[in-house]
Coordinates of C-alpha atoms and ligand atoms in Angstrom, one line a residue:
Chain A
M1 CA 0.0 -0.1 -0.1
T2 CA 1.4 3.4 -0.8
P3 CA 1.6 5.6 2.2
N4 CA -1.6 7.8 2.2
G5 CA -2.5 6.8 -1.3
T6 CA 0.0 9.3 -2.7
P7 CA -1.1 9.6 -6.3
N8 CA 1.2 7.9 -8.9
S9 CA 1.4 9.7 -12.2
K10 CA 1.5 6.3 -14.0
D11 CA -1.9 5.1 -12.7
T12 CA -5.0 5.9 -14.2
L13 CA -7.8 7.8 -12.5
F14 CA -9.7 4.7 -12.0
I15 CA -6.8 2.8 -10.3
Q16 CA -6.2 5.8 -8.1
S17 CA -9.7 6.0 -7.0
L18 CA -9.6 2.4 -6.1
R19 CA -6.4 2.9 -4.3
K20 CA -7.7 5.5 -2.2
G21 CA -10.8 3.2 -1.4
W22 CA -13.4 5.5 -2.9
L23 CA -15.5 2.4 -4.1
G24 CA -15.4 1.3 -0.6
K25 CA -16.2 4.6 0.9
V26 CA -19.1 5.3 -1.3
F27 CA -20.5 1.9 -0.5
L28 CA -20.2 2.4 3.2
I29 CA -21.7 5.9 2.9
L30 CA -24.6 4.3 1.0
I31 CA -25.0 1.8 3.9
G32 CA -24.9 4.6 6.5
L33 CA -27.5 6.6 4.6
A34 CA -29.9 3.5 4.5
A35 CA -29.2 2.8 8.3
L36 CA -30.0 6.4 8.9
W37 CA -33.1 6.3 6.7
K38 CA -34.3 3.2 8.4
L39 CA -33.8 4.8 11.9
G40 CA -35.5 7.9 10.9
V41 CA -38.4 5.9 9.7
S42 CA -38.5 4.1 12.8
L43 CA -38.2 7.2 14.8
A44 CA -41.3 8.6 13.1
D45 CA -43.1 5.5 13.1
N46 CA -43.0 4.9 16.8
P47 CA -41.0 7.6 18.9
V48 CA -41.7 5.9 22.2
L49 CA -40.3 2.7 21.1
F50 CA -37.3 4.2 19.7
L51 CA -36.7 6.3 22.8
Q52 CA -36.9 3.2 24.9
Q53 CA -34.3 1.4 22.7
V54 CA -31.9 4.7 23.1
I55 CA -32.3 4.4 26.8
N56 CA -31.5 0.8 26.8
G57 CA -28.6 1.3 24.6
L58 CA -27.4 4.1 27.0
Q59 CA -27.3 1.7 29.9
L60 CA -25.4 -0.9 27.8
G61 CA -23.1 1.7 26.4
F62 CA -22.0 3.0 29.8
V63 CA -21.2 -0.8 30.8
Y64 CA -19.0 -1.1 27.7
A65 CA -17.4 2.3 28.4
L66 CA -16.2 1.1 31.7
I67 CA -14.8 -2.0 30.1
A68 CA -13.3 -0.2 27.2
L69 CA -11.4 2.1 29.2
G70 CA -9.3 -0.6 30.5
Y71 CA -8.5 -1.8 27.1
T72 CA -7.6 1.7 26.0
M73 CA -5.5 2.7 28.9
V74 CA -3.5 -0.5 28.9
Y75 CA -3.0 -0.2 25.0
G76 CA -2.0 3.4 25.4
I77 CA 0.7 2.5 28.0
V78 CA 2.3 -0.7 27.0
R79 CA 0.7 -1.1 23.4
L80 CA -1.0 -4.5 24.4
I81 CA -4.4 -5.6 23.5
N82 CA -5.2 -7.1 26.9
F83 CA -7.4 -9.9 25.8
A84 CA -7.9 -11.1 29.3
H85 CA -9.7 -7.9 30.3
G86 CA -13.1 -9.4 29.5
D87 CA -12.4 -12.2 32.0
V88 CA -11.4 -9.6 34.6
F89 CA -15.0 -8.1 34.0
M90 CA -16.3 -11.8 34.5
V91 CA -14.3 -12.2 37.8
G92 CA -15.9 -8.8 38.8
A93 CA -19.4 -10.0 38.3
F94 CA -18.6 -13.3 40.3
V95 CA -17.0 -11.2 43.2
G96 CA -20.4 -9.5 43.2
F97 CA -22.2 -12.7 43.2
Y98 CA -20.2 -14.1 46.3
T99 CA -20.2 -11.0 48.3
I100 CA -23.8 -10.6 47.9
A101 CA -25.4 -14.0 47.8
R102 CA -22.6 -15.6 50.2
F103 CA -21.6 -13.2 52.6
Q104 CA -24.5 -10.6 52.5
F105 CA -22.1 -7.6 52.3
H106 CA -24.8 -5.6 50.7
T107 CA -26.6 -5.5 54.1
W108 CA -23.4 -5.0 56.6
P109 CA -24.5 -1.5 57.8
E110 CA -27.6 -3.1 59.1
R111 CA -25.9 -5.8 61.0
L112 CA -23.5 -3.4 62.6
F113 CA -26.0 -0.6 63.2
P114 CA -29.5 -2.2 63.5
G115 CA -32.2 0.3 62.9
L116 CA -30.7 2.3 60.0
P117 CA -33.0 3.2 57.2
Q118 CA -33.2 0.4 54.4
W119 CA -32.1 2.8 51.7
L120 CA -29.0 4.0 53.6
V121 CA -28.2 0.1 54.5
L122 CA -28.6 -0.9 50.8
G123 CA -26.9 2.2 49.5
V124 CA -23.8 1.9 51.5
G125 CA -23.9 -1.8 51.1
T126 CA -24.0 -1.9 47.4
V127 CA -21.2 0.7 47.4
T128 CA -19.2 -1.7 49.6
V129 CA -19.8 -4.6 47.4
V130 CA -18.8 -2.6 44.2
L131 CA -15.6 -1.4 45.9
I132 CA -14.6 -5.0 47.0
S133 CA -15.1 -6.2 43.5
M134 CA -12.9 -3.3 42.1
A135 CA -10.3 -4.0 44.7
I136 CA -10.1 -7.7 43.9
C137 CA -10.2 -6.9 40.1
A138 CA -7.3 -4.5 40.5
L139 CA -5.3 -6.9 42.6
L140 CA -5.8 -9.6 39.9
A141 CA -4.7 -7.4 37.1
F142 CA -1.7 -6.1 39.0
T143 CA -0.7 -9.9 39.5
I144 CA -1.5 -10.8 35.8
E145 CA 0.7 -7.8 34.8
R146 CA 3.6 -8.6 36.9
V147 CA 3.6 -12.6 36.2
A148 CA 2.4 -12.7 32.6
Y149 CA 3.2 -9.4 30.7
K150 CA 6.1 -7.6 32.5
P151 CA 8.5 -10.3 31.6
L152 CA 7.7 -9.8 28.0
R153 CA 7.8 -6.0 28.1
N154 CA 10.8 -6.2 25.5
A155 CA 9.8 -9.1 23.6
P156 CA 8.1 -8.9 20.1
R157 CA 4.6 -7.7 20.6
I158 CA 2.9 -10.7 19.3
S159 CA 4.3 -12.8 22.3
A160 CA 2.5 -10.5 24.8
L161 CA -0.6 -10.7 22.7
I162 CA -0.5 -14.5 22.6
T163 CA 0.1 -14.6 26.3
A164 CA -2.9 -12.2 26.7
I165 CA -5.1 -14.8 25.0
G166 CA -3.5 -17.7 27.3
V167 CA -4.3 -15.6 30.5
S168 CA -7.8 -15.2 29.1
F169 CA -8.3 -18.9 28.8
F170 CA -6.7 -19.5 32.1
L171 CA -9.2 -17.2 33.8
E172 CA -12.2 -18.7 32.2
Y173 CA -11.2 -22.4 32.6
F174 CA -9.8 -21.9 36.2
G175 CA -13.1 -20.2 36.8
A176 CA -15.0 -23.1 35.4
L177 CA -13.6 -25.4 38.0
Q178 CA -16.4 -26.8 40.3
F179 CA -14.9 -25.2 43.4
V180 CA -14.2 -21.7 41.8
F181 CA -17.3 -20.4 39.8
T182 CA -18.4 -23.7 38.5
P183 CA -19.1 -24.3 34.7
N184 CA -22.7 -23.6 35.2
F185 CA -25.0 -20.3 34.7
V186 CA -25.4 -18.8 38.3
T187 CA -28.3 -16.6 39.0
F188 CA -27.0 -13.2 40.3
E189 CA -28.8 -11.7 43.3
R190 CA -29.4 -8.1 43.0
P191 CA -28.5 -6.3 46.1
F192 CA -31.7 -4.4 45.9
S193 CA -35.0 -5.2 44.0
V194 CA -35.9 -3.7 40.7
Q195 CA -38.2 -0.7 40.6
N196 CA -39.6 0.5 37.2
W197 CA -41.3 3.8 36.3
Q198 CA -43.3 4.4 33.4
I199 CA -43.1 7.9 31.6
N200 CA -46.2 8.7 29.4
N201 CA -48.3 11.6 28.6
L202 CA -49.6 11.4 32.1
G203 CA -46.3 12.0 33.8
I204 CA -44.1 9.6 35.7
Q205 CA -45.8 6.9 37.7
A206 CA -44.1 4.0 39.8
L207 CA -44.9 0.6 38.1
P208 CA -45.5 -2.1 40.7
S209 CA -43.9 -5.2 39.6
G210 CA -46.0 -7.8 37.7
Q211 CA -48.2 -4.9 36.3
S212 CA -47.8 -4.2 32.6
P213 CA -47.3 -0.7 31.5
A214 CA -49.8 1.5 29.9
D215 CA -49.5 2.0 26.2
N216 CA -47.0 4.5 24.6
S217 CA -44.9 4.6 27.9
I218 CA -41.2 4.5 28.2
I219 CA -39.7 2.4 31.0
I220 CA -37.1 3.4 33.3
S221 CA -35.6 1.3 35.9
N222 CA -33.7 1.8 38.9
I223 CA -31.0 -0.2 37.5
A224 CA -30.7 1.9 34.3
L225 CA -30.4 4.9 36.3
I226 CA -28.0 3.4 38.7
I227 CA -25.8 2.1 36.0
V228 CA -25.7 5.4 34.1
L229 CA -25.2 7.4 37.2
A230 CA -22.4 5.1 38.6
S231 CA -20.6 5.0 35.3
I232 CA -20.7 8.7 34.9
L233 CA -19.2 9.1 38.4
L234 CA -16.5 6.7 37.7
L235 CA -15.7 8.4 34.4
L236 CA -15.5 11.7 36.2
L237 CA -13.2 10.1 38.8
L238 CA -11.1 8.8 36.3
Q239 CA -10.9 12.0 34.6
F240 CA -9.8 13.5 37.6
I241 CA -7.0 11.0 38.2
V242 CA -5.6 11.1 34.7
Q243 CA -5.8 14.9 34.3
G244 CA -5.4 16.1 38.0
T245 CA -3.1 14.1 39.9
R246 CA 0.5 13.5 39.9
V247 CA 0.2 9.9 39.0
G248 CA -2.4 10.4 36.2
K249 CA 0.1 12.9 34.7
A250 CA 2.9 10.3 35.0
M251 CA 0.8 7.7 33.4
R252 CA 0.3 10.1 30.4
A253 CA 4.1 10.8 30.5
V254 CA 4.8 7.0 30.6
A255 CA 2.3 6.4 27.7
Y256 CA 4.1 9.0 25.6
D257 CA 7.8 8.1 26.2
K258 CA 8.9 5.6 28.8
Q259 CA 12.5 6.3 28.6
T260 CA 12.2 10.1 29.3
A261 CA 9.9 9.2 32.0
R262 CA 12.5 7.1 33.6
L263 CA 14.7 10.1 33.5
M264 CA 12.2 12.0 35.4
G265 CA 12.7 9.4 38.0
I266 CA 9.1 8.0 37.3
N267 CA 8.9 4.4 38.4
V268 CA 7.5 3.3 35.0
D269 CA 6.8 -0.3 36.1
G270 CA 5.0 1.1 39.2
I271 CA 2.8 3.4 36.8
I272 CA 2.2 0.5 34.3
S273 CA 0.9 -1.6 37.2
I274 CA -1.4 1.4 38.4
T275 CA -2.8 1.7 34.9
F276 CA -3.6 -2.1 34.8
A277 CA -5.2 -1.9 38.2
I278 CA -7.3 1.1 37.4
G279 CA -8.5 -0.3 34.1
A280 CA -9.5 -3.5 35.9
A281 CA -11.3 -1.7 38.9
L282 CA -13.5 -0.2 36.3
A283 CA -14.1 -3.6 34.7
G284 CA -14.9 -4.8 38.0
A285 CA -17.5 -2.2 38.8
A286 CA -18.7 -2.9 35.2
G287 CA -19.1 -6.7 36.0
I288 CA -21.4 -5.8 38.9
L289 CA -23.5 -3.3 37.1
Y290 CA -23.9 -5.6 34.2
A291 CA -24.9 -8.6 36.4
T292 CA -27.5 -6.3 38.1
A293 CA -29.0 -5.6 34.6
F294 CA -28.6 -9.0 33.2
P295 CA -28.7 -11.2 36.4
Q296 CA -27.0 -14.3 35.3
V297 CA -23.3 -14.9 35.7
Y298 CA -21.1 -17.6 34.1
F299 CA -17.5 -18.2 33.3
V300 CA -17.4 -17.2 29.9
M301 CA -19.7 -14.2 30.3
G302 CA -16.8 -11.9 29.7
I303 CA -16.0 -12.7 26.2
I304 CA -18.6 -11.1 24.2
P305 CA -19.0 -7.8 26.2
G306 CA -15.0 -7.7 26.3
L307 CA -15.0 -8.0 22.6
K308 CA -17.5 -5.5 22.0
A309 CA -15.9 -2.9 24.5
F310 CA -12.5 -3.7 22.7
V311 CA -14.5 -2.8 19.2
A312 CA -15.7 0.4 21.0
A313 CA -12.2 1.2 22.2
V314 CA -11.0 0.8 18.5
L315 CA -13.8 2.7 17.2
G316 CA -13.1 5.7 19.5
G317 CA -9.4 5.4 18.9
I318 CA -7.4 3.0 20.9
G319 CA -5.3 4.8 23.3
S320 CA -7.7 7.5 23.6
I321 CA -9.9 7.9 26.9
P322 CA -12.6 10.1 25.6
G323 CA -12.6 8.0 22.6
A324 CA -13.3 4.7 24.5
V325 CA -16.4 6.5 26.1
V326 CA -17.8 8.0 22.9
G327 CA -17.0 4.5 21.1
A328 CA -18.9 2.6 23.8
L329 CA -22.0 4.8 23.7
I330 CA -22.2 4.5 20.0
M331 CA -21.7 0.6 20.3
G332 CA -24.4 0.6 22.8
Q333 CA -26.8 2.4 20.6
A334 CA -25.8 0.3 17.4
E335 CA -26.3 -2.9 19.2
V336 CA -29.7 -2.1 20.8
L337 CA -31.1 -0.4 17.6
S338 CA -30.1 -3.3 15.2
A339 CA -31.5 -5.8 17.6
A340 CA -34.8 -3.7 17.7
Y341 CA -35.0 -2.7 14.0
I342 CA -33.3 -5.4 12.1
S343 CA -33.3 -8.7 14.2
T344 CA -31.9 -9.6 17.6
P345 CA -29.2 -11.9 16.2
M346 CA -28.0 -9.1 14.1
R347 CA -26.8 -7.1 17.1
D348 CA -23.5 -9.0 17.4
A349 CA -23.1 -9.0 13.6
V350 CA -23.5 -5.2 13.6
A351 CA -21.0 -4.8 16.5
F352 CA -18.3 -6.7 14.7
S353 CA -19.2 -5.3 11.3
I354 CA -18.3 -1.9 12.8
L355 CA -14.8 -3.2 13.9
V356 CA -14.1 -4.3 10.3
I357 CA -15.3 -1.1 9.0
V358 CA -13.2 0.9 11.3
L359 CA -10.2 -0.9 10.6
L360 CA -10.9 -0.4 6.9
V361 CA -11.7 3.2 6.7
R362 CA -10.2 4.8 9.8
P363 CA -7.9 2.3 11.7
T364 CA -7.0 5.1 14.2
G365 CA -10.7 5.5 15.1
I366 CA -12.7 8.6 15.9
F367 CA -10.1 10.5 18.4
G368 CA -7.0 8.4 17.5
E369 CA -3.7 9.8 15.9
P370 CA -1.8 8.1 13.7
E371 CA 0.8 6.0 15.8
R372 CA 3.8 8.1 16.7
E373 CA 7.2 6.6 15.7
K374 CA 8.9 5.7 19.0
A375 CA 12.5 6.8 19.1
Chain B
M1 CA 42.4 11.8 50.3
Q2 CA 39.5 14.3 50.6
T3 CA 38.9 15.6 47.1
D4 CA 35.9 17.7 45.6
T5 CA 35.5 15.0 42.9
M6 CA 31.7 14.5 42.3
L7 CA 31.6 11.9 39.6
T8 CA 34.0 9.2 38.8
V9 CA 33.5 7.1 35.6
Q10 CA 36.0 4.1 35.7
D11 CA 36.6 1.9 32.8
L12 CA 33.1 1.9 31.3
N13 CA 32.4 -0.8 28.8
V14 CA 28.9 -0.6 27.0
Y15 CA 27.5 -3.0 24.5
Y16 CA 24.5 -2.8 22.3
G17 CA 24.1 -6.5 21.5
A18 CA 27.5 -7.1 19.5
I19 CA 28.3 -3.6 19.0
H20 CA 31.0 -2.3 21.6
A21 CA 29.8 1.2 22.0
L22 CA 32.1 2.3 25.0
K23 CA 35.3 0.7 25.2
G24 CA 36.6 1.5 28.6
I25 CA 36.1 5.2 29.0
S26 CA 37.0 6.8 32.3
F27 CA 36.8 10.4 33.3
E28 CA 35.8 12.6 36.3
L29 CA 34.1 15.8 37.1
K30 CA 34.6 18.0 40.0
K31 CA 32.0 19.8 42.1
G32 CA 31.0 23.1 40.3
E33 CA 32.6 22.3 37.0
I34 CA 31.2 22.3 33.5
V35 CA 32.9 19.4 31.6
A36 CA 32.3 18.9 27.9
L37 CA 32.2 15.6 26.4
I38 CA 32.9 16.2 22.5
G39 CA 33.2 14.1 19.6
A40 CA 31.5 13.3 16.3
N41 CA 28.0 11.6 15.8
G42 CA 28.2 8.0 16.8
A43 CA 31.2 8.4 19.2
G44 CA 29.2 7.2 22.2
K45 CA 28.4 10.5 24.0
S46 CA 24.6 9.8 24.6
T47 CA 25.5 6.3 25.4
T48 CA 27.9 7.6 28.2
L49 CA 24.8 9.8 29.5
S50 CA 22.3 7.0 29.3
T51 CA 24.7 4.7 31.2
I52 CA 25.3 7.3 34.0
S53 CA 21.4 7.9 34.1
G54 CA 20.8 4.1 34.6
L55 CA 19.1 3.6 31.4
I56 CA 21.5 1.3 30.0
R57 CA 23.8 -1.2 32.3
P58 CA 27.4 -1.4 31.4
R59 CA 29.1 -4.7 31.2
Q60 CA 32.1 -3.4 33.0
G61 CA 33.3 -0.4 34.9
S62 CA 31.9 1.7 37.6
I63 CA 30.1 5.0 38.2
I64 CA 30.8 6.7 41.5
F65 CA 28.7 9.7 42.4
E66 CA 29.6 11.6 45.7
G67 CA 31.2 8.4 47.0
K68 CA 28.2 6.1 46.2
D69 CA 28.5 3.4 43.7
I70 CA 25.6 4.1 41.4
T71 CA 26.6 1.8 38.6
M72 CA 23.8 -0.6 38.9
A73 CA 21.2 1.8 40.7
P74 CA 17.7 2.3 39.1
S75 CA 17.1 5.5 37.2
E76 CA 14.7 6.7 39.8
Q77 CA 17.4 6.5 42.6
I78 CA 20.0 8.1 40.2
V79 CA 17.5 11.2 39.9
R80 CA 17.1 11.2 43.6
L81 CA 20.6 11.4 44.4
G82 CA 20.8 14.4 42.2
I83 CA 21.9 13.4 38.6
V84 CA 19.3 14.6 36.2
Q85 CA 19.4 14.4 32.6
S86 CA 18.0 16.7 29.8
P87 CA 18.1 14.2 26.9
E88 CA 19.0 14.4 23.2
G89 CA 16.2 15.7 21.0
R90 CA 14.7 17.4 24.2
R91 CA 12.0 14.4 24.4
I92 CA 9.4 16.9 25.6
F93 CA 6.1 15.2 26.7
A94 CA 4.2 16.5 23.8
T95 CA 0.8 15.5 25.1
L96 CA 1.6 17.3 28.5
T97 CA 1.2 21.0 28.9
V98 CA 4.3 23.0 29.8
M99 CA 3.2 23.1 33.4
E100 CA 2.7 19.3 33.6
N101 CA 6.2 18.9 31.7
L102 CA 7.7 20.8 34.6
E103 CA 5.7 18.7 37.2
M104 CA 7.1 15.7 35.8
G105 CA 10.5 17.1 36.2
A106 CA 9.8 17.5 39.9
Y107 CA 8.4 14.0 40.2
T108 CA 10.9 12.9 42.7
R109 CA 10.2 15.8 45.1
S110 CA 7.3 16.0 47.5
N111 CA 7.8 19.2 49.3
K112 CA 5.1 21.5 47.6
A113 CA 6.6 24.6 48.8
E114 CA 10.0 23.7 47.4
I115 CA 8.5 22.8 44.1
Q116 CA 6.8 26.2 44.1
D117 CA 10.1 27.9 44.6
G118 CA 11.6 25.7 42.0
L119 CA 8.8 26.7 39.5
A120 CA 9.4 30.5 40.3
E121 CA 13.0 30.0 39.8
V122 CA 12.6 28.2 36.4
F123 CA 10.0 30.8 35.1
K124 CA 12.4 33.5 36.2
R125 CA 15.1 32.1 34.0
F126 CA 12.6 31.2 31.2
P127 CA 9.9 33.7 31.0
R128 CA 8.9 32.4 27.7
L129 CA 7.8 29.2 29.5
D130 CA 5.8 31.1 31.9
E131 CA 3.6 32.7 29.2
R132 CA 3.1 29.2 27.8
R133 CA 2.3 27.4 31.0
K134 CA -1.0 25.8 29.6
Q135 CA 0.1 24.9 26.0
L136 CA 0.9 21.6 25.1
G137 CA 4.5 20.7 24.9
G138 CA 4.3 19.5 21.3
T139 CA 3.0 23.0 20.1
L140 CA 6.3 24.7 21.3
S141 CA 9.0 25.8 19.0
G142 CA 12.3 24.2 18.9
G143 CA 14.0 26.7 20.9
E144 CA 11.2 26.8 23.6
Q145 CA 11.4 23.0 23.8
Q146 CA 15.0 22.9 24.6
M147 CA 14.3 25.6 27.2
L148 CA 11.6 23.4 28.6
A149 CA 13.8 20.3 28.5
I150 CA 16.4 22.2 30.6
A151 CA 13.8 23.8 32.8
R152 CA 12.2 20.4 33.4
A153 CA 15.5 18.9 34.4
M154 CA 16.3 21.9 36.8
M155 CA 12.8 21.0 38.5
A156 CA 14.4 18.2 40.1
R157 CA 17.1 20.3 41.5
P158 CA 20.2 18.5 40.3
A159 CA 23.5 18.7 41.8
L160 CA 24.7 17.3 38.5
L161 CA 22.9 18.3 35.1
L162 CA 23.5 16.1 32.2
L163 CA 22.9 17.9 29.0
D164 CA 22.8 16.0 25.7
E165 CA 23.3 18.2 22.6
P166 CA 21.3 21.3 23.9
S167 CA 22.3 23.2 20.6
M168 CA 21.1 20.4 18.2
G169 CA 18.8 22.0 15.5
L170 CA 18.7 25.5 16.8
S171 CA 19.5 28.8 15.1
P172 CA 22.9 30.4 16.0
I173 CA 21.2 33.1 18.1
L174 CA 19.2 30.4 20.0
V175 CA 22.4 28.4 20.6
E176 CA 23.9 31.6 22.1
Q177 CA 21.1 32.0 24.4
I178 CA 20.9 28.6 25.5
F179 CA 24.7 28.5 26.3
D180 CA 24.3 31.6 28.2
I181 CA 21.5 30.1 30.4
I182 CA 23.8 26.8 30.7
H183 CA 26.6 29.3 31.9
D184 CA 24.2 31.0 34.3
I185 CA 22.9 27.6 35.8
N186 CA 26.5 26.6 36.4
E187 CA 27.3 29.9 38.0
D188 CA 24.4 29.3 40.4
G189 CA 25.9 26.2 41.7
T190 CA 24.9 23.3 39.4
S191 CA 27.7 21.1 38.2
I192 CA 27.3 20.2 34.5
L193 CA 28.4 17.5 32.1
L194 CA 27.8 18.9 28.6
V195 CA 27.6 16.6 25.6
E196 CA 28.0 18.5 22.3
Q197 CA 28.8 18.0 18.7
N198 CA 29.1 21.8 18.7
A199 CA 32.6 21.4 20.1
Q200 CA 33.5 25.3 19.7
M201 CA 30.7 26.4 21.7
A202 CA 30.8 23.8 24.2
L203 CA 34.4 24.4 24.9
S204 CA 33.9 28.3 25.1
I205 CA 31.8 27.8 28.3
S206 CA 33.5 24.6 29.8
D207 CA 36.2 24.1 32.4
R208 CA 37.5 21.1 30.9
A209 CA 36.8 18.6 28.0
Y210 CA 37.1 15.1 26.9
V211 CA 37.1 14.0 23.3
L212 CA 35.5 10.9 22.5
E213 CA 36.2 9.0 19.4
T214 CA 34.4 5.6 18.5
G215 CA 33.9 4.6 22.1
R216 CA 37.4 5.9 23.4
I217 CA 38.5 9.1 25.2
V218 CA 41.2 10.1 22.8
M219 CA 42.1 13.4 24.4
S220 CA 41.4 15.6 27.3
G221 CA 42.4 18.9 29.0
D222 CA 41.5 22.5 29.8
A223 CA 38.8 23.7 27.8
Q224 CA 40.4 26.9 27.0
E225 CA 43.7 25.4 26.0
M226 CA 41.8 22.9 23.7
L227 CA 40.0 25.7 22.1
H228 CA 43.2 27.3 21.2
D229 CA 45.2 24.5 20.3
P230 CA 45.6 24.2 16.5
S231 CA 45.7 20.5 16.1
I232 CA 42.6 20.1 17.9
V233 CA 41.0 23.0 16.1
E234 CA 41.9 21.2 13.0
A235 CA 40.6 17.8 14.0
Y236 CA 37.6 18.5 16.1
L237 CA 36.3 22.0 15.4
G238 CA 36.1 21.9 11.7
G239 CA 39.3 23.9 11.4
G240 CA 39.7 27.5 10.0
H241 CA 37.9 29.2 12.8
Ligands
ADP1 N1 20.1 1.6 20.7 C1 21.0 1.3 20.1 N2 21.2 0.0 19.6 C2 22.3 -0.3 18.8 N3 23.3 0.6 18.8 C3 23.2 1.9 19.2 C4 22.1 2.2 19.9 N4 22.3 3.4 20.4 C5 23.6 3.8 19.8 N5 24.1 2.6 19.3 C6 25.4 2.8 18.6 O1 26.2 3.1 19.7 C7 27.4 4.1 19.1 C8 27.2 5.3 19.9 O2 26.0 5.9 19.8 P1 25.7 7.3 20.6 O3 26.1 7.1 22.0 O4 24.2 7.5 20.2 O5 26.6 8.3 20.0 P2 26.5 9.9 20.1 O6 25.8 10.3 21.1 O7 28.0 10.2 20.3 O8 26.1 10.3 18.7 C9 27.0 4.2 17.8 O9 27.7 3.4 16.9 C10 25.6 3.9 17.6 O10 25.2 3.4 16.2
MG2 MG1 24.2 11.5 20.8

């Protein structure tokens, strides 16, 4: 391939346009227009259904965003696609399962201080459960990095990539052992019960469970609200860490130029470990949020959400933090809308078609910059 | 014997794979000196600085700084001990602001008030950087980047500053300016090991100099004498000056 499709005087106009990929681009634009048309028609047809899908997509998109950040941050700092990341998300969900179902951590404030109001007990308890999951995932990723990736830091990139796939299998099939997570589907106990509200032309009303909603209403659940709010909170926290703290600035410095970072006296290995840990903590939180929305956990549950979050990171521009969030929100919408308006199985096809299209048309993604040559 | 020797490099041998880049070099630097390390491209100047900074491990030899053997010390500790490098090609963190670059320079320091003092000092020396605090490092001009690279190193409050080709790619006026600043920094008490291809400029502000040729020190002496020695002028300073 010629760099940037520089025109070569010998080529005919047709060859040149082929080389620049115009045919493909025109084709993609046509597909895009058709999709927009279809969405526009659906919106006009039944705005309530459409809005409902957008809300569902938002909830999914934020979960993907939390996972995608781990991919993008780790890639940004060590240029590794950490394929075990989706499995860390799975572990996070299982930690949630054990802390809630086995150890009842979500009600600890009540046992310590009987008589506290229920909302406070569950609020504090749920936050505790999420924090435990985040901490355990961070520790897990820290260990994985030290044991599996760090020894390969100067090896060819493909070695680390293959190792990541190996770690992924290890986590899955170690998890599948009978005395670990079992090879079965396990029902996730929510720390709190579901509460739905319906919104229609009469305003907002609580919807008692078991009662079907009125026609033409949008349903919002406490789970969707919690997922969106918790994700936004975590994203703001991450933004603060990366932009505002000494460690965050060191993370960016290390991502840009490790050797010079060492000349500043930055402990590069330590910063890399912290990056893995932060990404994994976000995945752990995502695991619990996801399991709260789709309350079934099993040992390979991380594969598909992990891959989709990876696509989101690539779509946004791998290495870019805002890119991961934007890419994930787009992925959430694409998945839900294609399931609703094309067919349910299409949602995975659409998700991975996005990967192919991005790699063909703009491999650097929305926010990505062309790879800088490393000195 | 109690001397004021700050840095002693003894019989340093460094390899890149099969390439023998430093073939047993030895030199020293006394407290308060500017010592120039000059030589053609590929002579091993940057390798020497990288080895002192702990980025590369020597196969043989030792580096003693203020009585401590730092040959195998991690770079982090070397910075904490007071040896700080401004690398070849400036290596500014392009995605960080000028202010953040300076904060990274102060990474090993924790006393907030001292860091503030350091910042004030640096901004006094480089008013241009003060105006550009919030600008991304990558958007600075070459001269400004070189100033930032030196300022960033100064934020670590070095006892010994290692400068790798500070004149590289700069216009003669800027080179003059940068060398004035280097001279001032030394006057204010920082010892400097200055690596340069621009031997003329380097010698003019240095106390002593070593000439490096394909991994060996082939000559050393008083910088002013070398500057006026016709044979050296002929061989290393491009002659005819
Ligand atoms: N990373 C490296 N890998 C292999 N060889 C290197 C590397 N860096 C420098 N060299 C070689 O080591 C020798 C000294 O290089 P260097 O220290 O950069 O010289 P200088 O700074 O004096 O120009 C040169 O022959 C150079 O090609
Ligand atoms: Mg050099």
